[in-house]
Short mmCIF file of C-alpha atoms and ligand atoms in Angstrom, two decimals:
data_model
loop_
_atom_site.label_atom_id
_atom_site.label_comp_id
_atom_site.label_asym_id
_atom_site.label_seq_id
_atom_site.Cartn_x
_atom_site.Cartn_y
_atom_site.Cartn_z
CA UNK W 54 54.27 -16.83 1.90
CA UNK W 55 55.06 -17.27 5.59
CA UNK W 56 58.63 -18.64 5.70
CA UNK W 57 57.97 -20.91 8.72
CA UNK W 58 57.02 -24.52 8.05
CA UNK W 59 54.96 -25.90 10.93
CA UNK W 60 54.83 -29.50 12.08
CA UNK W 61 51.07 -29.15 12.47
CA UNK W 62 48.42 -26.58 11.61
CA UNK W 63 45.26 -27.00 13.68
CA UNK W 64 42.27 -25.44 11.95
CA UNK W 65 39.58 -24.41 14.46
CA UNK W 66 40.07 -23.24 18.05
CA UNK W 67 37.04 -24.85 19.70
CA UNK W 68 37.43 -27.54 22.40
CA UNK W 69 38.84 -30.12 19.93
CA UNK W 70 41.35 -27.84 18.18
CA UNK W 71 42.50 -25.95 21.28
CA UNK W 72 43.11 -29.26 23.10
CA UNK W 73 45.02 -30.77 20.18
CA UNK W 74 47.15 -27.60 19.82
CA UNK W 75 47.88 -27.50 23.55
CA UNK W 76 48.94 -31.15 23.72
CA UNK W 77 51.12 -30.93 20.61
CA UNK W 78 52.81 -27.73 21.79
CA UNK W 79 53.48 -29.32 25.18
CA UNK W 80 55.03 -32.29 23.38
CA UNK W 81 57.44 -29.90 21.62
CA UNK W 82 55.90 -29.78 18.12
CA UNK W 83 55.71 -26.48 16.22
CA UNK W 84 51.98 -25.77 16.03
CA UNK W 85 49.84 -23.08 14.48
CA UNK W 86 46.30 -22.71 15.82
CA UNK W 87 44.17 -21.03 13.15
CA UNK W 88 40.75 -19.94 14.35
CA UNK W 89 38.12 -17.86 12.62
CA UNK W 90 37.11 -16.13 15.88
CA UNK W 91 34.39 -13.53 16.21
CA UNK W 92 31.50 -15.95 16.77
CA UNK W 93 30.56 -17.69 19.99
CA UNK W 94 29.68 -21.36 19.44
CA UNK W 95 25.95 -21.92 20.09
CA UNK W 96 25.96 -24.48 22.92
CA UNK W 97 24.12 -25.49 26.10
CA UNK W 98 27.54 -25.65 27.80
CA UNK W 99 26.93 -28.70 30.03
CA UNK W 100 30.14 -30.58 30.88
CA UNK W 101 30.93 -33.56 33.15
CA UNK W 102 33.48 -33.29 36.00
CA UNK W 103 35.56 -35.93 34.20
CA UNK W 104 36.36 -33.22 31.63
CA UNK W 105 37.88 -31.04 34.37
CA UNK W 106 39.95 -33.99 35.61
CA UNK W 107 41.10 -35.31 32.22
CA UNK W 108 42.03 -31.92 30.78
CA UNK W 109 43.24 -30.05 33.87
CA UNK W 110 40.50 -27.45 33.69
CA UNK W 111 39.97 -25.61 37.00
CA UNK W 112 36.48 -25.30 38.47
CA UNK W 113 36.86 -21.50 38.30
CA UNK W 114 36.20 -21.78 34.54
CA UNK W 115 32.64 -22.97 35.29
CA UNK W 116 29.77 -20.48 35.33
CA UNK W 117 27.56 -22.71 37.45
CA UNK W 118 27.22 -26.19 38.92
CA UNK W 119 24.01 -28.13 38.53
CA UNK W 120 22.98 -30.74 41.11
CA UNK W 121 19.90 -32.26 39.51
CA UNK W 122 18.07 -32.90 36.25
CA UNK W 123 14.32 -32.78 35.90
CA UNK W 124 12.92 -34.96 33.14
CA UNK W 125 9.63 -33.70 31.69
CA UNK W 126 7.29 -36.02 29.78
CA UNK W 127 4.84 -35.17 26.96
CA UNK W 128 2.01 -35.01 29.53
CA UNK W 129 4.19 -32.61 31.60
CA UNK W 130 4.86 -35.24 34.26
CA UNK W 131 8.20 -34.57 35.92
CA UNK W 132 10.82 -36.89 37.37
CA UNK W 133 13.69 -35.45 39.43
CA UNK W 134 17.11 -37.05 39.00
CA UNK W 135 19.28 -35.65 41.81
CA UNK W 136 23.04 -36.18 41.54
CA UNK W 137 24.05 -37.84 44.78
CA UNK W 138 27.80 -37.47 44.25
CA UNK W 139 29.08 -34.80 41.85
CA UNK W 140 27.62 -32.12 39.59
CA UNK W 141 27.13 -31.10 35.99
CA UNK W 142 29.34 -28.11 35.18
CA UNK W 143 28.09 -25.24 33.03
CA UNK W 144 30.54 -23.33 30.84
CA UNK W 145 30.12 -20.15 28.86
CA UNK W 146 31.54 -20.97 25.45
CA UNK W 147 32.93 -17.47 24.84
CA UNK W 148 35.17 -17.61 27.91
CA UNK W 149 35.71 -21.40 28.01
CA UNK W 150 36.98 -21.68 24.41
CA UNK W 151 39.14 -18.57 24.84
CA UNK W 152 40.61 -20.03 28.05
CA UNK W 153 41.54 -23.21 26.14
CA UNK W 154 43.08 -21.22 23.24
CA UNK W 155 45.10 -19.05 25.66
CA UNK W 156 46.39 -22.17 27.37
CA UNK W 157 47.49 -23.60 24.01
CA UNK W 158 49.32 -20.33 23.26
CA UNK W 159 50.99 -20.38 26.70
CA UNK W 160 52.14 -23.93 25.95
CA UNK W 161 53.86 -22.64 22.81
CA UNK W 162 51.29 -22.80 19.97
CA UNK W 163 51.24 -19.83 17.59
CA UNK W 164 47.75 -18.31 17.40
CA UNK W 165 46.37 -16.68 14.28
CA UNK W 166 42.89 -15.26 13.74
CA UNK W 167 41.82 -16.14 10.25
CA UNK W 168 39.53 -18.25 8.09
CA UNK W 169 40.86 -21.40 6.48
CA UNK W 170 40.28 -21.40 2.72
CA UNK W 171 42.13 -24.22 0.92
CA UNK W 172 44.72 -26.95 1.29
CA UNK W 173 46.75 -28.97 -1.16
CA UNK W 174 50.14 -30.66 -1.61
CA UNK W 175 53.23 -28.55 -2.27
CA UNK W 176 55.88 -29.68 -4.77
CA UNK W 177 58.29 -30.67 -1.98
CA UNK W 178 55.93 -33.01 -0.11
CA UNK W 179 54.43 -30.58 2.42
CA UNK W 180 50.88 -29.23 2.61
CA UNK W 181 50.19 -25.69 1.50
CA UNK W 182 47.27 -24.14 3.30
CA UNK W 183 45.66 -20.79 2.56
CA UNK W 184 43.63 -18.64 4.94
CA UNK W 185 42.05 -15.22 5.01
CA UNK W 186 43.62 -13.18 7.77
CA UNK W 187 41.52 -11.27 10.31
CA UNK W 188 38.36 -11.75 12.35
CA UNK W 189 34.69 -11.06 11.96
CA UNK W 190 33.60 -8.55 14.54
CA UNK W 191 30.78 -10.03 16.62
CA UNK W 192 29.52 -6.60 17.56
CA UNK W 193 29.27 -5.05 14.12
CA UNK W 194 29.02 -8.36 12.23
CA UNK W 195 31.21 -6.60 9.66
CA UNK W 196 34.18 -8.46 8.35
CA UNK W 197 37.51 -7.00 9.34
CA UNK W 198 39.51 -9.21 7.06
CA UNK W 199 42.54 -8.71 4.89
CA UNK W 200 44.16 -10.74 2.15
CA UNK W 201 44.84 -14.41 1.58
CA UNK W 202 47.97 -15.85 3.19
CA UNK W 203 49.73 -19.15 2.58
CA UNK W 204 51.49 -21.40 5.10
CA UNK W 205 53.34 -24.69 4.86
CA UNK W 206 52.90 -27.57 7.23
CA UNK W 207 53.59 -31.28 7.53
CA UNK W 208 50.21 -32.21 9.00
CA UNK W 209 46.78 -30.63 9.40
CA UNK W 210 44.18 -31.29 12.10
CA UNK W 211 40.72 -30.26 10.91
CA UNK W 212 38.84 -29.24 14.06
CA UNK W 213 36.67 -26.67 12.32
CA UNK W 214 33.29 -27.95 13.46
CA UNK W 215 30.32 -29.75 11.93
CA UNK W 216 30.54 -27.95 8.58
CA UNK W 217 34.26 -28.67 8.35
CA UNK W 218 35.80 -27.11 5.25
CA UNK W 219 38.97 -29.10 5.88
CA UNK W 220 36.94 -32.32 5.91
CA UNK W 221 35.05 -31.44 2.74
CA UNK W 222 38.30 -30.72 0.88
CA UNK W 223 40.43 -33.59 2.15
CA UNK W 224 38.32 -36.52 3.38
CA UNK W 225 35.91 -38.50 1.21
CA UNK W 226 32.44 -38.72 2.78
CA UNK W 227 32.92 -35.75 5.15
CA UNK W 228 30.38 -33.76 3.16
CA UNK W 229 27.70 -36.30 4.16
CA UNK W 230 27.88 -35.83 7.94
CA UNK W 231 24.45 -36.70 9.41
CA UNK W 232 23.28 -34.12 11.93
CA UNK W 233 20.53 -32.75 14.14
CA UNK W 234 19.98 -29.00 13.91
CA UNK W 235 19.91 -27.40 17.35
CA UNK W 236 18.68 -23.92 18.18
CA UNK W 237 18.65 -22.07 21.49
CA UNK W 238 17.96 -18.67 22.98
CA UNK W 239 20.18 -17.20 25.68
CA UNK W 240 18.02 -15.43 28.23
CA UNK W 241 18.90 -13.19 31.16
CA UNK W 242 18.13 -15.08 34.39
CA UNK W 243 15.17 -13.35 36.10
CA UNK W 244 16.10 -12.16 39.61
CA UNK W 245 12.96 -13.87 40.96
CA UNK W 246 14.15 -17.32 39.83
CA UNK W 247 14.47 -19.67 42.81
CA UNK W 248 17.92 -21.03 43.80
CA UNK W 249 16.48 -24.54 43.26
CA UNK W 250 15.59 -23.78 39.62
CA UNK W 251 19.00 -22.13 39.11
CA UNK W 252 20.71 -25.39 40.14
CA UNK W 253 18.66 -27.75 37.98
CA UNK W 254 18.63 -28.72 34.28
CA UNK W 255 15.26 -29.37 32.70
CA UNK W 256 15.26 -31.98 29.91
CA UNK W 257 11.97 -32.06 28.04
CA UNK W 258 10.86 -35.04 25.95
CA UNK W 259 7.86 -33.88 23.96
CA UNK W 260 7.04 -34.61 20.33
CA UNK W 261 5.27 -31.26 19.98
CA UNK W 262 8.57 -29.47 20.67
CA UNK W 263 10.89 -31.88 18.85
CA UNK W 264 9.85 -34.94 16.81
CA UNK W 265 13.13 -36.81 17.33
CA UNK W 266 15.33 -35.14 19.95
CA UNK W 267 14.80 -33.33 23.26
CA UNK W 268 14.45 -29.76 24.46
CA UNK W 269 16.27 -28.19 27.38
CA UNK W 270 16.48 -25.41 29.94
CA UNK W 271 20.07 -25.14 31.21
CA UNK W 272 20.93 -22.53 33.88
CA UNK W 273 24.27 -20.70 33.51
CA UNK W 274 24.25 -18.36 36.49
CA UNK W 275 23.32 -14.96 35.03
CA UNK W 276 21.91 -16.50 31.86
CA UNK W 277 19.80 -19.50 30.81
CA UNK W 278 19.97 -21.54 27.59
CA UNK W 279 16.54 -22.63 26.35
CA UNK W 280 16.72 -24.79 23.25
CA UNK W 281 15.72 -27.77 21.19
CA UNK W 282 16.98 -29.87 18.28
CA UNK W 283 15.71 -31.99 15.40
CA UNK W 284 17.00 -33.82 12.34
CA UNK W 285 13.73 -33.07 10.53
CA UNK W 286 14.34 -30.44 7.86
CA UNK W 287 11.94 -27.51 7.87
CA UNK W 288 10.66 -28.27 11.38
CA UNK W 289 9.62 -25.03 13.16
CA UNK W 290 12.38 -25.14 15.73
CA UNK W 291 12.18 -21.42 16.63
CA UNK W 292 8.44 -21.78 17.27
CA UNK W 293 9.22 -24.71 19.62
CA UNK W 294 11.56 -22.56 21.70
CA UNK W 295 8.96 -19.75 21.83
CA UNK W 296 6.40 -22.32 23.01
CA UNK W 297 8.80 -23.74 25.61
CA UNK W 298 9.64 -20.27 26.95
CA UNK W 299 5.93 -19.56 27.37
CA UNK W 300 5.39 -22.89 29.17
CA UNK W 301 8.13 -22.20 31.69
CA UNK W 302 7.19 -18.55 32.16
CA UNK W 303 10.32 -17.10 30.51
CA UNK W 304 8.59 -15.56 27.47
CA UNK W 305 8.96 -12.03 28.86
CA UNK W 306 12.56 -12.48 30.09
CA UNK W 307 15.24 -10.47 28.25
CA UNK W 308 16.71 -12.35 25.25
CA UNK W 309 20.45 -11.91 24.85
CA UNK W 310 21.12 -14.08 21.78
CA UNK W 311 19.26 -16.38 19.39
CA UNK W 312 21.43 -18.89 17.54
CA UNK W 313 21.64 -22.38 16.12
CA UNK W 314 24.09 -24.89 14.67
CA UNK W 315 24.21 -28.52 13.56
CA UNK W 316 25.08 -31.30 16.04
CA UNK W 317 26.60 -34.37 14.31
CA UNK W 318 24.73 -37.63 14.85
CA UNK W 319 27.34 -40.22 13.96
CA UNK W 320 31.13 -40.47 13.68
CA UNK W 321 32.37 -40.33 10.08
CA UNK W 322 33.67 -43.55 8.55
CA UNK W 323 37.02 -41.92 7.79
CA UNK W 324 38.80 -39.23 9.77
CA UNK W 325 42.07 -39.08 7.81
CA UNK W 326 43.37 -38.97 4.23
CA UNK W 327 46.19 -41.45 4.94
CA UNK W 328 48.76 -38.72 4.22
CA UNK W 329 48.57 -35.37 5.98
CA UNK W 330 45.09 -34.60 7.30
CA UNK W 331 43.17 -35.80 10.36
CA UNK W 332 39.78 -34.64 11.65
CA UNK W 333 38.71 -34.20 15.30
CA UNK W 334 35.64 -33.13 17.26
CA UNK W 335 32.42 -32.21 15.45
CA UNK W 336 34.35 -32.31 12.17
CA UNK W 337 34.80 -36.07 12.75
CA UNK W 338 31.21 -36.43 13.99
CA UNK W 339 32.01 -37.29 17.61
CA UNK W 340 28.95 -36.20 19.54
CA UNK W 341 27.12 -38.64 21.81
CA UNK W 342 23.75 -39.63 20.30
CA UNK W 343 20.64 -39.09 22.45
CA UNK W 344 22.31 -36.47 24.67
CA UNK W 345 24.06 -34.33 22.01
CA UNK W 346 27.02 -34.08 24.36
CA UNK W 347 30.02 -33.00 22.30
CA UNK W 348 32.46 -30.91 24.35
CA UNK W 349 34.06 -33.77 26.29
CA UNK W 350 34.25 -35.96 23.17
CA UNK W 351 35.66 -33.10 21.08
CA UNK W 352 38.46 -32.62 23.63
CA UNK W 353 39.07 -36.36 23.87
CA UNK W 354 39.31 -36.75 20.09
CA UNK W 355 41.54 -33.63 19.94
CA UNK W 356 43.87 -35.29 22.45
CA UNK W 357 43.89 -38.57 20.51
CA UNK W 358 44.56 -36.67 17.26
CA UNK W 359 47.54 -34.95 18.93
CA UNK W 360 48.92 -38.29 20.21
CA UNK W 361 48.60 -39.92 16.79
CA UNK W 362 50.27 -36.99 15.03
CA UNK W 363 53.09 -37.02 17.57
CA UNK W 364 53.67 -40.68 16.64
CA UNK W 365 53.57 -39.90 12.91
CA UNK W 366 56.02 -37.02 13.38
CA UNK W 367 58.45 -39.50 14.93
CA UNK W 368 57.98 -42.43 12.56
CA UNK W 369 56.92 -40.73 9.30
CA UNK W 370 54.34 -43.48 8.87
CA UNK W 371 51.17 -41.61 7.88
CA UNK W 372 49.13 -44.82 7.93
CA UNK W 373 49.12 -44.36 11.73
CA UNK W 374 46.65 -41.47 11.26
CA UNK W 375 43.96 -44.11 10.88
CA UNK W 376 44.48 -45.16 14.52
CA UNK W 377 42.83 -41.99 15.81
CA UNK W 378 39.34 -43.18 14.91
CA UNK W 379 40.07 -46.71 16.14
CA UNK W 380 41.35 -45.51 19.51
CA UNK W 381 38.43 -43.16 20.01
CA UNK W 382 35.84 -45.82 19.20
CA UNK W 383 37.59 -48.39 21.35
CA UNK W 384 37.15 -46.05 24.31
CA UNK W 385 33.68 -44.61 23.54
CA UNK W 386 32.13 -46.63 20.71
CA UNK W 387 29.99 -48.79 23.03
CA UNK W 388 28.49 -45.78 24.77
CA UNK W 389 27.72 -44.20 21.37
CA UNK W 390 26.08 -47.43 20.21
CA UNK W 391 23.88 -47.73 23.32
CA UNK W 392 22.89 -44.05 23.16
CA UNK W 393 22.19 -44.31 19.42
CA UNK W 394 19.81 -47.23 19.96
CA UNK W 395 18.20 -45.35 22.85
CA UNK W 396 17.58 -42.26 20.73
CA UNK W 397 16.22 -44.32 17.85
CA UNK W 398 13.77 -46.17 20.08
CA UNK W 399 12.74 -43.89 22.94
CA UNK W 400 12.58 -40.57 21.06
CA UNK W 401 10.27 -41.82 18.32
CA UNK W 402 6.72 -41.43 19.76
CA UNK W 403 5.15 -39.63 22.72
CA UNK W 404 4.01 -42.94 24.15
CA UNK W 405 7.62 -44.11 24.30
CA UNK W 406 8.81 -40.74 25.64
CA UNK W 407 6.26 -41.03 28.42
CA UNK W 408 7.62 -44.47 29.34
CA UNK W 409 11.19 -43.25 29.06
CA UNK W 410 10.56 -40.50 31.63
CA UNK W 411 8.88 -43.10 33.87
CA UNK W 412 12.00 -45.27 33.65
CA UNK W 413 14.09 -42.32 34.82
CA UNK W 414 12.34 -42.51 38.22
CA UNK W 415 14.08 -45.81 38.86
CA UNK W 416 16.92 -45.54 41.38
CA UNK W 417 19.20 -47.95 39.50
CA UNK W 418 18.63 -46.10 36.22
CA UNK W 419 19.48 -42.80 37.94
CA UNK W 420 22.61 -44.13 39.60
CA UNK W 421 24.01 -45.78 36.47
CA UNK W 422 23.06 -42.80 34.26
CA UNK W 423 24.84 -40.29 36.49
CA UNK W 424 27.87 -42.52 37.09
CA UNK W 425 28.28 -43.05 33.35
CA UNK W 426 27.76 -39.38 32.46
CA UNK W 427 29.84 -37.85 35.24
CA UNK W 428 32.80 -40.24 35.01
CA UNK W 429 32.56 -41.14 31.33
CA UNK W 430 32.87 -44.83 31.95
CA UNK W 431 30.31 -47.53 31.37
CA UNK W 432 29.64 -48.85 34.87
CA UNK W 433 30.70 -52.47 34.59
CA UNK W 434 31.02 -53.57 38.21
CA UNK W 435 27.31 -53.41 39.10
CA UNK W 436 26.02 -56.42 37.16
CA UNK W 437 22.96 -56.89 39.38
CA UNK W 438 21.75 -53.34 38.70
CA UNK W 439 22.35 -53.80 34.94
CA UNK W 440 20.29 -56.98 34.93
CA UNK W 441 17.49 -55.27 36.87
CA UNK W 442 17.51 -52.37 34.41
CA UNK W 443 17.49 -54.74 31.47
CA UNK W 444 14.31 -56.44 32.74
CA UNK W 445 12.69 -53.12 33.62
CA UNK W 446 13.58 -51.83 30.13
CA UNK W 447 12.00 -54.92 28.59
CA UNK W 448 8.87 -54.44 30.70
CA UNK W 449 8.59 -50.86 29.46
CA UNK W 450 9.28 -51.88 25.88
CA UNK W 451 6.41 -54.34 25.90
CA UNK W 452 4.22 -51.91 27.79
CA UNK W 453 3.86 -53.61 31.18
CA UNK W 454 5.76 -50.93 33.16
CA UNK W 455 3.44 -48.39 34.84
CA UNK W 456 3.32 -45.19 32.73
CA UNK W 457 2.90 -42.92 35.76
CA UNK W 458 6.08 -43.87 37.53
CA UNK W 459 4.58 -46.58 39.83
CA UNK W 460 5.74 -50.14 39.50
C1 FAD H 210 22.61 -25.54 20.38
C2 FAD H 210 23.67 -26.53 20.82
C3 FAD H 210 23.73 -26.93 22.15
C4 FAD H 210 24.74 -27.82 22.57
N1 FAD H 210 24.82 -28.13 23.89
C5 FAD H 210 25.83 -28.91 24.34
C6 FAD H 210 26.00 -29.16 25.74
O1 FAD H 210 25.25 -28.67 26.58
N2 FAD H 210 27.06 -29.95 26.14
C7 FAD H 210 27.93 -30.49 25.23
O2 FAD H 210 28.85 -31.21 25.65
N3 FAD H 210 27.79 -30.27 23.90
C8 FAD H 210 26.79 -29.48 23.44
N4 FAD H 210 26.68 -29.21 22.10
C9 FAD H 210 27.68 -29.78 21.17
C10 FAD H 210 29.01 -29.02 21.27
O3 FAD H 210 28.79 -27.63 21.17
C11 FAD H 210 29.99 -29.44 20.16
O4 FAD H 210 30.00 -30.84 20.04
C12 FAD H 210 31.41 -28.93 20.42
O5 FAD H 210 31.44 -27.53 20.41
C13 FAD H 210 32.38 -29.46 19.37
O6 FAD H 210 33.64 -28.86 19.54
P1 FAD H 210 34.64 -28.70 18.29
O7 FAD H 210 35.87 -28.08 18.82
O8 FAD H 210 34.72 -29.96 17.56
O9 FAD H 210 33.87 -27.71 17.28
P2 FAD H 210 33.38 -26.22 17.51
O10 FAD H 210 33.09 -25.97 18.94
O11 FAD H 210 32.29 -26.01 16.52
O12 FAD H 210 34.64 -25.34 17.13
C14 FAD H 210 35.04 -25.17 15.80
C15 FAD H 210 35.97 -23.98 15.72
O13 FAD H 210 36.44 -23.88 14.40
C16 FAD H 210 36.37 -22.54 13.96
N5 FAD H 210 36.22 -22.56 12.50
C17 FAD H 210 35.18 -23.03 11.77
N6 FAD H 210 35.42 -22.88 10.45
C18 FAD H 210 36.67 -22.33 10.36
C19 FAD H 210 37.48 -21.93 9.25
N7 FAD H 210 37.09 -22.08 7.99
N8 FAD H 210 38.70 -21.39 9.53
C20 FAD H 210 39.12 -21.23 10.80
N9 FAD H 210 38.39 -21.59 11.88
C21 FAD H 210 37.18 -22.14 11.66
C22 FAD H 210 35.17 -21.96 14.69
O14 FAD H 210 35.24 -20.55 14.78
C23 FAD H 210 35.29 -22.65 16.06
O15 FAD H 210 36.10 -21.91 16.94
C24 FAD H 210 25.69 -28.34 21.64
C25 FAD H 210 25.61 -27.94 20.30
C26 FAD H 210 24.63 -27.05 19.89
C27 FAD H 210 24.58 -26.62 18.44
#
């Protein structure tokens, strides 16, 4: 048994866990960051500039900046959505996550590579947590792991992703997290690719590639992520990516990695056990519906988890743990609700997808979409534009908007 008793053990060193560990260490708590390591998180890596501002992340961490999105409809009609002010940042999850973990360690968190196994109460009112020490080697895929170790802590943050073992052991309902399964292939960027294509994200709405989500081509400088997602079990998601690569002429390009993972669809009803454990990030289900954007929300929920635990460390009132979910939803619940309704309606048939892409040609839609995405605020001041969009939306819903982008 490790003789140290930590204030907090954070399980999982992705964006949520590394942020929580960093904030807690900066606040003076004794923190252990336990991360399995050895596997790069499958991810498109698109992040808004607000993430850089909120979490003090320098632009040098970005692999690329994207200045436009191209929406592609089921009939292959395209609508360009240039970003007038700002950019979408692209991160490489191997280096981005490691940068965040290193920062947490520099702030004073203890880092251990290991796999969380179990947690339970100790006789003297703490939590006893066991983990298997060591990392899986990504290169050999062979486990380089040693024995089981035990640590004691007052509180645990479960930031161990969508299949959270912490959640399954400590929080009722966490085993029923609804999710989309996303799969992508990382491809070497062909030298012949135009600078314009290198600075643009393609977002493809096509029922033949995904029955209920979207597909994407995201440039990352030297590499490109080509992927798709669906909640439909048994859907041929790998075949969709092969088809998409052929369509965009990247079927012959060198493939570096093929990988997939679940993306949560909805925040869990409970994030805490009312005593010692609190979930954050994918483990709590905080990914924006419709876009599948999770990095910013993982870091935000990690920060909120850290703030709430700081308060509990001072007051001893574990009921406060419940406030994490409340505070997160107060800040982002409306956006999640709007995006959830959007996904439910617009991603359901090709006819609707066609209309959705048409709507994206509208200047007001573009402006409000980018302002909301880039700055992570619902744009409230522009009521006239909202009203215009509402009526345009209604026209498209009832089928009187032109399907080819004219109006
Ligand atoms: C294919 C795909 C594409 C995506 N594209 C985007 C995108 O472009 N932009 C965006 O914003 N979001 C995207 N997302 C979503 C985003 O990746 C996640 O929402 C985000 O990574 C969540 O961060 P997290 O820290 O909560 O969890 P994770 O990033 O999953 O991190 C969990 C950490 O916990 C560790 N861990 C797991 N189990 C254990 C254990 N038992 N013991 C110890 N450690 C453990 C893991 O090793 C990992 O380091 C995408 C997701 C997928 C699957």
